[in-house]
Short mmCIF file of C-alpha atoms and ligand atoms in Angstrom, two decimals:
data_model
loop_
_atom_site.label_atom_id
_atom_site.label_comp_id
_atom_site.label_asym_id
_atom_site.label_seq_id
_atom_site.Cartn_x
_atom_site.Cartn_y
_atom_site.Cartn_z
CA MET M 1 1.37 61.36 -9.06
CA THR M 2 3.48 64.34 -8.06
CA ALA M 3 5.07 66.14 -11.03
CA LEU M 4 8.86 66.06 -10.79
CA THR M 5 11.05 68.68 -12.49
CA LEU M 6 14.70 69.72 -12.55
CA SER M 7 15.16 73.42 -11.88
CA THR M 8 18.00 75.91 -12.19
CA ALA M 9 16.01 78.59 -10.35
CA ALA M 10 17.48 80.29 -7.31
CA ALA M 11 15.59 79.61 -4.10
CA PRO M 12 14.69 83.19 -3.11
CA GLY M 13 12.75 84.10 -6.26
CA LEU M 14 10.93 80.80 -6.56
CA ARG M 15 7.16 80.79 -6.22
CA ALA M 16 6.47 77.72 -4.09
CA ASP M 17 4.68 76.74 -0.90
CA ALA M 18 7.90 75.58 0.72
CA ILE M 19 11.65 75.17 0.30
CA VAL M 20 13.00 71.85 1.54
CA ILE M 21 16.57 71.81 2.86
CA GLY M 22 18.76 69.15 4.45
CA VAL M 23 20.27 69.25 7.91
CA ALA M 24 22.89 66.73 8.97
CA LYS M 25 24.08 65.62 12.36
CA GLY M 26 27.53 67.06 13.07
CA ALA M 27 29.87 66.48 15.99
CA LYS M 28 28.91 69.83 17.52
CA GLY M 29 25.27 70.09 16.52
CA PRO M 30 23.26 70.37 13.32
CA VAL M 31 25.00 71.21 10.05
CA VAL M 32 23.21 72.74 7.06
CA ALA M 33 23.66 70.42 4.07
CA PRO M 34 24.87 71.63 0.66
CA GLY M 35 22.12 72.98 -1.58
CA ALA M 36 20.70 75.28 1.08
CA ASP M 37 23.29 78.07 0.73
CA ALA M 38 20.77 80.69 -0.40
CA VAL M 39 18.61 80.03 2.65
CA ASP M 40 21.60 79.99 4.99
CA ASN M 41 22.93 83.26 3.49
CA ALA M 42 19.58 84.93 4.06
CA TYR M 43 19.87 83.89 7.71
CA ASP M 44 23.34 85.56 7.74
CA GLY M 45 24.99 82.15 7.80
CA LYS M 46 23.36 81.41 11.15
CA LEU M 47 20.80 78.84 9.95
CA ALA M 48 22.47 75.95 11.80
CA GLY M 49 22.13 77.88 15.06
CA VAL M 50 18.50 78.74 14.32
CA LEU M 51 17.78 75.08 13.64
CA GLU M 52 19.49 74.03 16.86
CA THR M 53 17.39 76.57 18.79
CA LEU M 54 14.31 74.94 17.29
CA GLY M 55 15.48 71.55 18.57
CA ALA M 56 16.84 70.14 15.33
CA SER M 57 19.78 67.72 15.51
CA GLY M 58 19.98 66.45 11.94
CA ALA M 59 18.84 62.95 12.87
CA GLU M 60 17.24 60.84 10.14
CA GLY M 61 13.47 61.23 9.99
CA GLU M 62 13.52 64.60 11.78
CA LEU M 63 11.45 67.47 10.38
CA THR M 64 11.67 71.12 11.42
CA LYS M 65 9.54 73.93 9.98
CA LEU M 66 10.61 77.55 10.07
CA PRO M 67 9.45 80.74 8.37
CA ALA M 68 11.37 81.58 5.20
CA PRO M 69 13.74 84.55 5.50
CA ALA M 70 12.74 88.01 4.28
CA GLY M 71 12.97 88.37 0.52
CA PHE M 72 11.92 84.78 -0.23
CA LYS M 73 8.78 84.27 -2.30
CA ALA M 74 8.09 80.93 -0.59
CA PRO M 75 6.70 81.37 2.93
CA LEU M 76 8.09 78.22 4.54
CA VAL M 77 11.37 76.35 4.98
CA VAL M 78 11.18 72.65 5.80
CA ALA M 79 14.43 71.18 7.16
CA VAL M 80 14.71 67.39 7.02
CA GLY M 81 17.30 65.29 8.85
CA LEU M 82 19.94 63.44 6.82
CA GLY M 83 21.71 61.62 9.65
CA ALA M 84 25.46 61.82 10.20
CA VAL M 85 27.54 64.23 8.10
CA PRO M 86 29.31 62.04 5.51
CA GLU M 87 33.05 61.38 5.75
CA LYS M 88 35.24 63.90 3.99
CA ASP M 89 34.92 63.56 0.18
CA ALA M 90 32.06 61.07 0.46
CA GLY M 91 28.68 62.30 -0.75
CA TYR M 92 25.41 61.92 1.08
CA ASP M 93 24.15 58.34 1.09
CA ALA M 94 21.42 57.80 -1.52
CA GLU M 95 19.10 56.12 0.98
CA ALA M 96 19.46 59.00 3.47
CA LEU M 97 18.43 61.42 0.70
CA ARG M 98 15.57 59.15 -0.40
CA LYS M 99 14.22 58.95 3.15
CA ALA M 100 14.60 62.68 3.83
CA ALA M 101 12.83 63.57 0.57
CA GLY M 102 10.06 61.14 1.53
CA VAL M 103 9.64 62.68 4.99
CA ALA M 104 9.34 66.16 3.42
CA ALA M 105 6.92 65.02 0.71
CA ARG M 106 4.65 63.44 3.33
CA ALA M 107 4.72 66.57 5.50
CA LEU M 108 3.86 68.72 2.48
CA ALA M 109 0.63 66.91 1.62
CA GLY M 110 -1.93 69.57 0.78
CA SER M 111 0.69 71.84 -0.85
CA LYS M 112 0.81 72.67 -4.54
CA LYS M 113 4.53 73.14 -5.10
CA ALA M 114 7.70 72.54 -3.14
CA ALA M 115 11.29 73.27 -4.10
CA PHE M 116 13.81 70.65 -2.94
CA ALA M 117 17.18 72.26 -2.14
CA LEU M 118 18.84 69.05 -0.93
CA PRO M 119 22.44 68.07 -1.76
CA LEU M 120 22.26 67.20 -5.47
CA GLU M 121 25.75 65.85 -5.96
CA GLY M 122 25.11 63.81 -9.10
CA PRO M 123 22.61 61.69 -11.03
CA ASP M 124 22.37 59.13 -8.20
CA ALA M 125 21.23 61.88 -5.84
CA VAL M 126 18.72 63.13 -8.45
CA GLY M 127 17.28 59.62 -8.72
CA ALA M 128 17.19 59.02 -4.97
CA ILE M 129 15.57 62.36 -4.13
CA GLY M 130 13.13 61.90 -7.01
CA GLU M 131 12.11 58.46 -5.78
CA GLY M 132 11.85 59.69 -2.19
CA VAL M 133 9.48 62.49 -3.25
CA LEU M 134 7.30 60.33 -5.52
CA LEU M 135 7.10 57.40 -3.09
CA GLY M 136 6.68 59.60 -0.01
CA ALA M 137 3.86 61.63 -1.55
CA TYR M 138 1.80 58.47 -2.20
CA ALA M 139 -1.70 58.30 -0.75
CA PHE M 140 -4.42 55.69 -1.17
CA ASP M 141 -7.79 57.40 -1.00
CA THR M 142 -9.83 55.57 -3.63
CA TYR M 143 -12.29 54.42 -1.00
CA LYS M 144 -12.52 57.64 1.02
CA ASP M 145 -15.67 59.71 0.72
CA SER M 146 -16.26 58.64 -2.86
CA GLY M 147 -17.77 61.16 -5.23
CA LYS M 148 -15.91 64.17 -3.86
CA ASP M 149 -12.67 65.53 -5.26
CA ALA M 150 -9.36 64.07 -4.10
CA LYS M 151 -8.65 66.90 -1.69
CA ALA M 152 -11.81 66.28 0.28
CA LYS M 153 -11.02 62.61 0.76
CA ASN M 154 -8.12 62.45 3.18
CA GLY M 155 -8.25 66.08 4.09
CA LYS M 156 -5.12 66.72 2.05
CA ALA M 157 -4.14 65.87 -1.52
CA PRO M 158 -0.58 64.66 -2.18
CA LEU M 159 2.04 67.29 -3.01
CA ALA M 160 1.30 68.26 -6.61
CA GLU M 161 4.68 69.46 -7.86
CA ALA M 162 8.29 69.08 -6.78
CA ALA M 163 11.19 71.02 -8.32
CA LEU M 164 14.69 69.70 -7.66
CA LEU M 165 16.86 72.80 -7.33
CA GLY M 166 20.37 72.51 -8.70
CA GLY M 167 19.15 70.01 -11.26
CA LYS M 168 20.20 70.32 -14.89
CA PRO M 169 17.07 70.20 -17.05
CA ARG M 170 19.09 69.91 -20.27
CA ASP M 171 21.61 67.34 -19.04
CA ALA M 172 20.93 63.88 -20.50
CA VAL M 173 22.18 62.09 -17.38
CA HIS M 174 20.01 64.16 -15.02
CA LYS M 175 17.00 63.72 -17.31
CA ALA M 176 17.55 59.95 -17.43
CA ALA M 177 17.73 59.82 -13.63
CA VAL M 178 14.38 61.64 -13.39
CA ALA M 179 12.81 59.39 -16.03
CA ARG M 180 13.96 56.28 -14.18
CA ALA M 181 12.67 57.59 -10.84
CA VAL M 182 9.31 58.39 -12.44
CA ALA M 183 8.90 55.01 -14.17
CA VAL M 184 9.94 52.97 -11.13
CA SER M 185 7.96 55.05 -8.62
CA GLU M 186 4.83 55.13 -10.76
CA GLU M 187 4.82 51.34 -11.11
CA LEU M 188 5.76 50.86 -7.46
CA ASN M 189 2.90 53.12 -6.39
CA ARG M 190 0.59 51.15 -8.64
CA SER M 191 1.65 47.97 -6.83
CA ARG M 192 0.80 49.72 -3.54
CA ASP M 193 -2.67 50.52 -4.90
CA LEU M 194 -3.22 46.85 -5.75
CA ILE M 195 -2.06 45.74 -2.30
CA ASN M 196 -4.29 48.30 -0.57
CA MET M 197 -7.33 47.45 -2.67
CA PRO M 198 -9.88 45.52 -0.59
CA PRO M 199 -10.11 41.82 -1.46
CA ASN M 200 -13.79 42.02 -2.36
CA ASP M 201 -12.75 44.23 -5.28
CA LEU M 202 -9.35 42.77 -6.17
CA THR M 203 -10.14 39.16 -7.11
CA PRO M 204 -7.77 37.03 -9.22
CA GLN M 205 -9.92 37.85 -12.25
CA VAL M 206 -9.73 41.59 -11.65
CA PHE M 207 -5.94 41.45 -11.03
CA ALA M 208 -5.53 39.55 -14.32
CA ALA M 209 -7.59 42.20 -16.14
CA VAL M 210 -5.40 44.95 -14.65
CA ALA M 211 -2.34 43.10 -15.97
CA GLN M 212 -3.93 42.77 -19.40
CA ASP M 213 -4.62 46.52 -19.54
CA ALA M 214 -1.06 47.36 -18.52
CA ALA M 215 0.32 44.91 -21.07
CA LYS M 216 -1.65 46.64 -23.79
CA GLU M 217 -0.48 50.06 -22.65
CA HIS M 218 3.21 49.12 -22.55
CA GLY M 219 3.45 46.67 -25.43
CA LEU M 220 3.94 43.51 -23.36
CA LYS M 221 2.72 40.06 -24.28
CA VAL M 222 0.21 38.69 -21.80
CA GLN M 223 -1.38 35.29 -21.37
CA VAL M 224 -4.04 34.53 -18.78
CA LEU M 225 -4.92 30.97 -17.81
CA ASP M 226 -8.36 30.85 -16.19
CA ASP M 227 -9.68 27.96 -14.10
CA LYS M 228 -10.69 25.99 -17.20
CA ALA M 229 -7.24 26.36 -18.78
CA LEU M 230 -5.56 25.59 -15.45
CA THR M 231 -7.61 22.37 -15.17
CA LYS M 232 -6.71 21.40 -18.71
CA GLY M 233 -3.04 22.10 -18.05
CA GLY M 234 -2.91 20.21 -14.74
CA TYR M 235 -2.02 23.09 -12.43
CA GLY M 236 -3.04 21.22 -9.28
CA GLY M 237 -1.42 23.62 -6.84
CA ILE M 238 -3.14 26.80 -8.02
CA LEU M 239 -6.47 24.97 -8.52
CA GLY M 240 -6.27 23.35 -5.10
CA VAL M 241 -5.71 26.66 -3.31
CA GLY M 242 -8.28 28.54 -5.39
CA GLY M 243 -10.90 25.79 -5.19
CA GLY M 244 -12.60 27.11 -2.06
CA SER M 245 -13.39 30.54 -3.46
CA ALA M 246 -16.22 31.73 -5.67
CA ALA M 247 -13.59 33.93 -7.31
CA THR M 248 -11.71 31.47 -9.48
CA PRO M 249 -7.88 31.43 -9.77
CA ARG M 250 -5.69 32.68 -12.62
CA LEU M 251 -2.12 32.27 -13.78
CA VAL M 252 -0.89 35.35 -15.61
CA LYS M 253 2.24 35.35 -17.76
CA LEU M 254 3.59 38.77 -18.74
CA THR M 255 6.42 38.84 -21.25
CA TYR M 256 8.75 41.73 -21.99
CA THR M 257 11.34 41.16 -24.70
CA HIS M 258 14.09 43.35 -26.09
CA PRO M 259 15.59 42.63 -29.54
CA ASN M 260 19.16 43.00 -28.19
CA ALA M 261 18.59 40.90 -25.07
CA GLU M 262 21.10 38.16 -24.33
CA LYS M 263 19.63 37.06 -21.01
CA HIS M 264 16.22 35.98 -19.78
CA LEU M 265 14.99 36.56 -16.24
CA ALA M 266 11.81 35.08 -14.79
CA PHE M 267 10.04 36.71 -11.85
CA VAL M 268 7.37 34.70 -10.01
CA GLY M 269 4.94 36.30 -7.55
CA LYS M 270 2.62 34.89 -4.89
CA GLY M 271 -0.78 36.41 -5.58
CA ILE M 272 -3.19 35.29 -2.88
CA THR M 273 -5.77 38.09 -3.11
CA TYR M 274 -7.00 37.09 0.35
CA ASP M 275 -5.59 34.49 2.72
CA SER M 276 -8.21 33.34 5.20
CA GLY M 277 -6.14 30.22 5.85
CA GLY M 278 -8.79 28.07 4.17
CA ILE M 279 -10.13 25.07 6.15
CA SER M 280 -7.13 25.59 8.48
CA LEU M 281 -8.78 28.95 9.15
CA LYS M 282 -6.74 31.75 10.65
CA PRO M 283 -8.04 33.01 14.01
CA ALA M 284 -9.37 36.57 14.29
CA GLY M 285 -6.47 38.92 14.81
CA HIS M 286 -4.45 37.16 12.13
CA ASN M 287 -6.54 37.85 9.06
CA GLU M 288 -7.30 41.59 8.95
CA THR M 289 -4.29 42.41 6.81
CA MET M 290 -4.34 39.30 4.63
CA LYS M 291 -5.36 41.27 1.56
CA CYS M 292 -1.62 41.94 1.41
CA ASP M 293 -0.92 38.31 0.49
CA MET M 294 -0.71 39.22 -3.21
CA SER M 295 2.19 41.64 -2.61
CA GLY M 296 4.68 39.33 -4.33
CA ALA M 297 2.58 39.24 -7.51
CA ALA M 298 2.12 43.02 -7.32
CA ALA M 299 5.90 43.48 -7.08
CA VAL M 300 6.54 41.19 -10.04
CA PHE M 301 3.88 42.96 -12.09
CA ALA M 302 5.34 46.40 -11.29
CA ALA M 303 8.91 45.30 -12.01
CA VAL M 304 8.09 43.80 -15.43
CA VAL M 305 6.20 46.93 -16.50
CA ALA M 306 9.01 49.15 -15.18
CA ALA M 307 11.60 47.10 -17.11
CA ALA M 308 9.52 47.64 -20.26
CA ARG M 309 9.15 51.37 -19.63
CA LEU M 310 12.91 51.66 -19.13
CA GLY M 311 13.56 49.66 -22.30
CA LEU M 312 16.09 47.42 -20.54
CA GLU M 313 18.08 45.11 -22.83
CA VAL M 314 16.95 41.91 -21.15
CA ASN M 315 13.98 39.60 -21.56
CA VAL M 316 11.79 39.46 -18.47
CA THR M 317 8.87 37.12 -17.90
CA GLY M 318 6.57 37.75 -14.96
CA TRP M 319 4.38 35.00 -13.55
CA LEU M 320 1.49 35.99 -11.29
CA ALA M 321 0.01 33.03 -9.38
CA LEU M 322 -3.40 34.39 -8.41
CA ALA M 323 -5.92 32.68 -6.13
CA GLU M 324 -8.12 33.40 -3.12
CA ASN M 325 -7.66 31.05 -0.16
CA MET M 326 -11.14 30.47 1.33
CA PRO M 327 -12.90 27.73 3.28
CA SER M 328 -15.97 26.19 1.67
CA GLY M 329 -17.47 22.92 0.53
CA SER M 330 -15.20 22.93 -2.48
CA ALA M 331 -12.05 23.94 -0.60
CA VAL M 332 -8.94 21.80 -0.37
CA ARG M 333 -8.86 19.89 2.95
CA PRO M 334 -6.00 19.02 5.26
CA GLY M 335 -5.31 15.44 4.13
CA ASP M 336 -5.95 16.02 0.43
CA VAL M 337 -3.25 15.14 -2.08
CA LEU M 338 -2.70 17.50 -5.02
CA ARG M 339 -1.03 16.55 -8.26
CA MET M 340 1.08 19.56 -9.13
CA TYR M 341 1.93 20.98 -12.57
CA SER M 342 5.41 19.45 -12.28
CA GLY M 343 3.86 16.00 -11.78
CA LYS M 344 4.90 15.75 -8.12
CA THR M 345 2.23 14.99 -5.54
CA VAL M 346 1.78 17.10 -2.41
CA GLU M 347 -0.08 16.12 0.74
CA VAL M 348 -1.79 19.22 2.10
CA LEU M 349 -1.41 19.08 5.87
CA ASN M 350 -2.29 22.71 6.47
CA THR M 351 -4.36 24.72 3.99
CA ASP M 352 -2.83 27.91 5.40
CA ALA M 353 0.51 26.95 3.83
CA GLU M 354 -1.02 27.83 0.46
CA GLY M 355 1.56 30.21 -0.94
CA ARG M 356 4.09 27.48 -1.62
CA LEU M 357 1.41 25.50 -3.50
CA VAL M 358 0.56 28.24 -6.00
CA LEU M 359 4.25 29.18 -6.33
CA ALA M 360 5.24 25.56 -7.01
CA ASP M 361 3.10 25.50 -10.17
CA ALA M 362 4.30 28.93 -11.32
CA LEU M 363 7.96 28.07 -10.61
CA TRP M 364 7.61 24.92 -12.70
CA ALA M 365 5.90 26.83 -15.53
CA ALA M 366 8.71 29.40 -15.42
CA SER M 367 11.33 26.63 -15.39
CA LEU M 368 10.00 25.06 -18.59
CA GLU M 369 11.23 28.14 -20.49
CA LYS M 370 14.76 27.61 -19.14
CA PRO M 371 15.45 31.23 -18.11
CA ASP M 372 18.95 32.23 -16.95
CA ALA M 373 17.55 32.83 -13.46
CA ILE M 374 14.26 32.77 -11.56
CA VAL M 375 13.45 35.07 -8.64
CA ASP M 376 10.24 34.52 -6.71
CA VAL M 377 8.68 37.03 -4.32
CA ALA M 378 6.17 36.05 -1.67
CA THR M 379 4.58 37.01 1.64
CA LEU M 380 5.27 33.41 2.51
CA THR M 381 5.75 32.85 6.24
CA GLY M 382 5.07 34.41 9.61
CA ALA M 383 8.32 32.72 10.63
CA MET M 384 10.34 35.07 8.41
CA MET M 385 8.70 38.02 10.19
CA LEU M 386 9.69 36.53 13.54
CA ALA M 387 13.25 36.11 12.28
CA LEU M 388 13.84 39.45 10.55
CA GLY M 389 11.14 41.80 11.81
CA SER M 390 8.76 43.92 9.81
CA ARG M 391 11.17 45.84 7.57
CA THR M 392 13.63 43.25 6.25
CA PHE M 393 13.01 40.50 3.71
CA GLY M 394 14.84 37.17 3.65
CA VAL M 395 16.80 36.03 0.60
CA MET M 396 17.23 32.30 -0.02
CA ALA M 397 18.72 30.66 -3.12
CA ASN M 398 20.05 27.45 -4.65
CA ASP M 399 23.28 29.27 -5.49
CA ASP M 400 25.42 31.18 -2.98
CA ALA M 401 26.78 33.70 -5.48
CA PHE M 402 23.31 34.51 -6.77
CA ARG M 403 21.96 34.92 -3.24
CA SER M 404 24.75 37.43 -2.56
CA ALA M 405 24.03 39.25 -5.83
CA VAL M 406 20.35 39.59 -4.96
CA TYR M 407 21.14 40.73 -1.45
CA GLU M 408 23.61 43.30 -2.79
CA ALA M 409 21.10 44.58 -5.35
CA ALA M 410 18.58 45.09 -2.53
CA GLU M 411 21.16 46.91 -0.45
CA GLU M 412 22.05 49.14 -3.40
CA VAL M 413 18.47 50.35 -3.88
CA GLY M 414 17.83 50.85 -0.17
CA GLU M 415 15.68 47.80 0.53
CA PRO M 416 16.62 46.08 3.80
CA ALA M 417 17.25 42.37 3.11
CA TRP M 418 19.23 39.55 4.66
CA PRO M 419 20.61 36.24 3.31
CA MET M 420 19.08 33.10 4.83
CA PRO M 421 20.18 29.46 4.44
CA LEU M 422 18.32 26.43 3.07
CA PRO M 423 19.56 23.68 5.44
CA GLU M 424 19.06 20.28 3.79
CA HIS M 425 18.30 18.52 7.08
CA LEU M 426 14.96 20.37 7.26
CA ARG M 427 13.75 18.59 4.10
CA LYS M 428 12.90 15.32 5.88
CA GLY M 429 10.33 17.10 8.05
CA MET M 430 8.24 17.42 4.89
CA ASP M 431 8.32 13.66 4.14
CA SER M 432 4.78 12.44 3.57
CA THR M 433 3.49 8.94 4.14
CA VAL M 434 1.21 9.14 1.09
CA ALA M 435 2.69 11.72 -1.33
CA ASP M 436 6.06 12.90 -2.66
CA ILE M 437 6.16 15.76 -0.17
CA ALA M 438 3.92 17.47 2.42
CA ASN M 439 3.25 21.21 2.40
CA MET M 440 4.41 21.55 6.01
CA GLY M 441 7.46 20.52 7.97
CA GLU M 442 9.15 21.45 11.22
CA ARG M 443 7.79 24.58 12.86
CA MET M 444 11.26 25.81 13.79
CA GLY M 445 12.86 27.55 10.83
CA GLY M 446 9.47 27.72 9.09
CA GLY M 447 10.68 30.30 6.58
CA LEU M 448 13.53 28.05 5.51
CA VAL M 449 11.25 25.01 5.35
CA ALA M 450 9.01 26.92 2.94
CA GLY M 451 12.07 27.83 0.88
CA LEU M 452 13.14 24.18 0.72
CA PHE M 453 9.65 23.23 -0.47
CA LEU M 454 9.85 25.76 -3.32
CA LYS M 455 13.31 24.54 -4.31
CA GLU M 456 11.77 21.16 -5.24
CA PHE M 457 9.78 22.86 -8.00
CA VAL M 458 12.62 24.72 -9.66
CA GLY M 459 13.84 23.04 -12.85
CA GLU M 460 17.14 21.17 -12.75
CA GLY M 461 20.16 23.44 -13.21
CA ILE M 462 18.25 26.74 -13.05
CA THR M 463 19.61 29.47 -10.79
CA TRP M 464 16.88 30.56 -8.39
CA ALA M 465 16.35 32.95 -5.50
CA HIS M 466 13.38 33.32 -3.17
CA LEU M 467 12.45 36.57 -1.40
CA ASP M 468 10.18 36.15 1.63
CA ILE M 469 8.68 39.64 2.04
CA ALA M 470 6.08 38.72 4.72
CA GLY M 471 7.56 41.37 7.04
CA PRO M 472 8.10 44.45 4.84
CA ALA M 473 5.22 44.02 2.34
CA PHE M 474 2.61 45.72 4.51
CA ASN M 475 3.31 48.48 7.02
CA GLU M 476 0.98 48.11 10.01
CA GLY M 477 2.74 50.88 11.91
CA GLY M 478 2.93 54.58 11.10
CA ALA M 479 4.45 56.00 7.92
CA PHE M 480 8.24 56.49 7.96
CA GLY M 481 10.72 57.86 5.42
CA TYR M 482 9.13 57.27 2.01
CA THR M 483 7.13 54.28 3.27
CA PRO M 484 3.40 54.82 3.85
CA LYS M 485 1.03 52.83 6.03
CA GLY M 486 -0.36 49.76 4.26
CA GLY M 487 1.12 48.33 1.06
CA THR M 488 4.77 49.32 0.68
CA GLY M 489 5.81 48.01 -2.74
CA SER M 490 8.55 45.89 -1.17
CA ALA M 491 10.95 44.14 -3.61
CA VAL M 492 9.92 46.16 -6.68
CA ARG M 493 13.13 48.19 -6.71
CA THR M 494 15.28 45.11 -6.06
CA LEU M 495 13.71 43.29 -9.03
CA VAL M 496 14.17 46.30 -11.31
CA ARG M 497 17.81 46.56 -10.21
CA LEU M 498 18.33 42.84 -10.95
CA ALA M 499 16.92 43.36 -14.44
CA GLU M 500 19.24 46.35 -14.97
CA LEU M 501 22.28 44.41 -13.75
CA THR M 502 21.38 41.48 -15.98
CA ALA M 503 20.95 43.79 -18.98
CA ALA M 504 24.38 45.28 -18.29
CA GLY M 505 25.88 41.78 -18.12
CA ASP M 506 26.81 42.32 -14.47
CA LEU M 507 24.79 39.43 -13.10
CA GLY M 508 25.28 35.72 -13.77
N1 BES C 1 0.36 34.57 4.07
C1 BES C 1 0.83 33.82 5.18
C2 BES C 1 2.14 34.37 5.76
C3 BES C 1 2.08 35.76 6.34
C4 BES C 1 1.89 35.93 7.69
C5 BES C 1 2.26 36.87 5.54
C6 BES C 1 1.85 37.21 8.22
C7 BES C 1 2.22 38.15 6.07
C8 BES C 1 2.02 38.32 7.42
C9 BES C 1 1.07 32.37 4.76
O1 BES C 1 0.22 31.89 3.79
C10 BES C 1 0.85 31.51 5.96
O2 BES C 1 -0.25 31.46 6.44
N2 BES C 1 1.90 30.84 6.40
C11 BES C 1 1.84 29.98 7.51
C12 BES C 1 2.54 28.68 7.16
C13 BES C 1 2.34 27.57 8.16
C14 BES C 1 0.90 27.13 8.19
C15 BES C 1 3.26 26.42 7.81
C16 BES C 1 2.53 30.67 8.68
O3 BES C 1 3.55 31.35 8.46
O4 BES C 1 2.04 30.57 9.79
MN1 MN C 2 -1.60 31.16 4.56
ZN1 ZN C 3 -0.53 33.27 2.49
#
């Protein structure tokens, strides 16, 4: 990953491949953002005019390259748009800085060192710019032209080093902001790697082994239930979904504890390493990206490890419900009835509604420990994508205040989310003639129906929220801001924020 440093150096004398500056959108044209004074001075204070001549407006996502002024050691200035100039006395919005830093980091792939002279108004800005750089510089090239060095793979290696100018390398608060950005971004990028890994290589068994290695590295407790242990324990949902695949299912429990913790959070992730739909097979055109169906488990995994690396004063248990959904002679059939870990029976009407089946067992397992709250994350329904589009995840909960808290945490870290209801009247659509419940209900409101199904497997009296990340988990369009194509790491930062808020006693 890109090396991130705080630097007190002045821009002109700095040996770097580029100097990154911010440009905001003012009422009368582009405005040079604070942090770029040295560059502006070298342009005789006329940098805004130069940028305007080059077509810059300051809009978010915009990138303008210009030669560095005479006397600068770096040859290039990269101006990135920050959107509207903030109101008087208000600083630049953290998400605007994060996105702008990401845009610059992406554009600087192939460079060794860049200096970021963006408005660094405090530790929040340090963290946001740091995250933007580290997340924006991400590239997945494990499978490109194997055997050659990284640079030869995609044509360009990610930016190697980023110095945040105006940073205070000896200030504890600035240093903590960098450390947090590094821990969260490193784990988030690792979740992206897992999502992008092809499903022939990332089986439930391999994912579990990756979790075991990380647990060892970061001092977490880990328990892996394989198919034998799942059978013995009566995990009918996970076994039913995984039964069609030669790659057998796993349930992974990762435990992070802190001696001073007063609260216990449980995170539960859907980990379908490939979703073919099973016997209710998905048609071609709907299955090419279904390696992303383990994004929820990847997010949970990343968040638990990040919580451990940050030493948060909260206990966090992560549950990864891992299975491959495949059609075969041993696959679950539409019409089968599964006896779930909770004891409830489920009539499987559509084997493509598999996520709720694996989650039901993991939610029940999590509930048995009576945590203060459970949050599950899943690429659960196409319906949620239809409702909220490809960048926003839906938040459902059995508690209105908790749903708001989760939504606000997402907003705070720059993850687009929206609260969704769980209307009770949709429950009867899942009535089964033979079992306690069916795994499908009304088509309309399908995302909410799935949420209502999950709710049945949350232990009595436990606060629970469900994040349906089917839209934002995998970016099928072009890269934008700090978000690459492919796996995005959606929900990781929201989960980490929830753990931080819980540790601080500001949640529940
Ligand atoms: N993994 C899919 C949902 C999904 C769709 C995720 C598109 C990401 C992108 C899930 O398992 C699924 O197939 N859901 C079905 C449920 C239906 C059969 C009730 C769906 O949404 O169509
Ligand atoms: Mn499915
Ligand atoms: Zn699925």
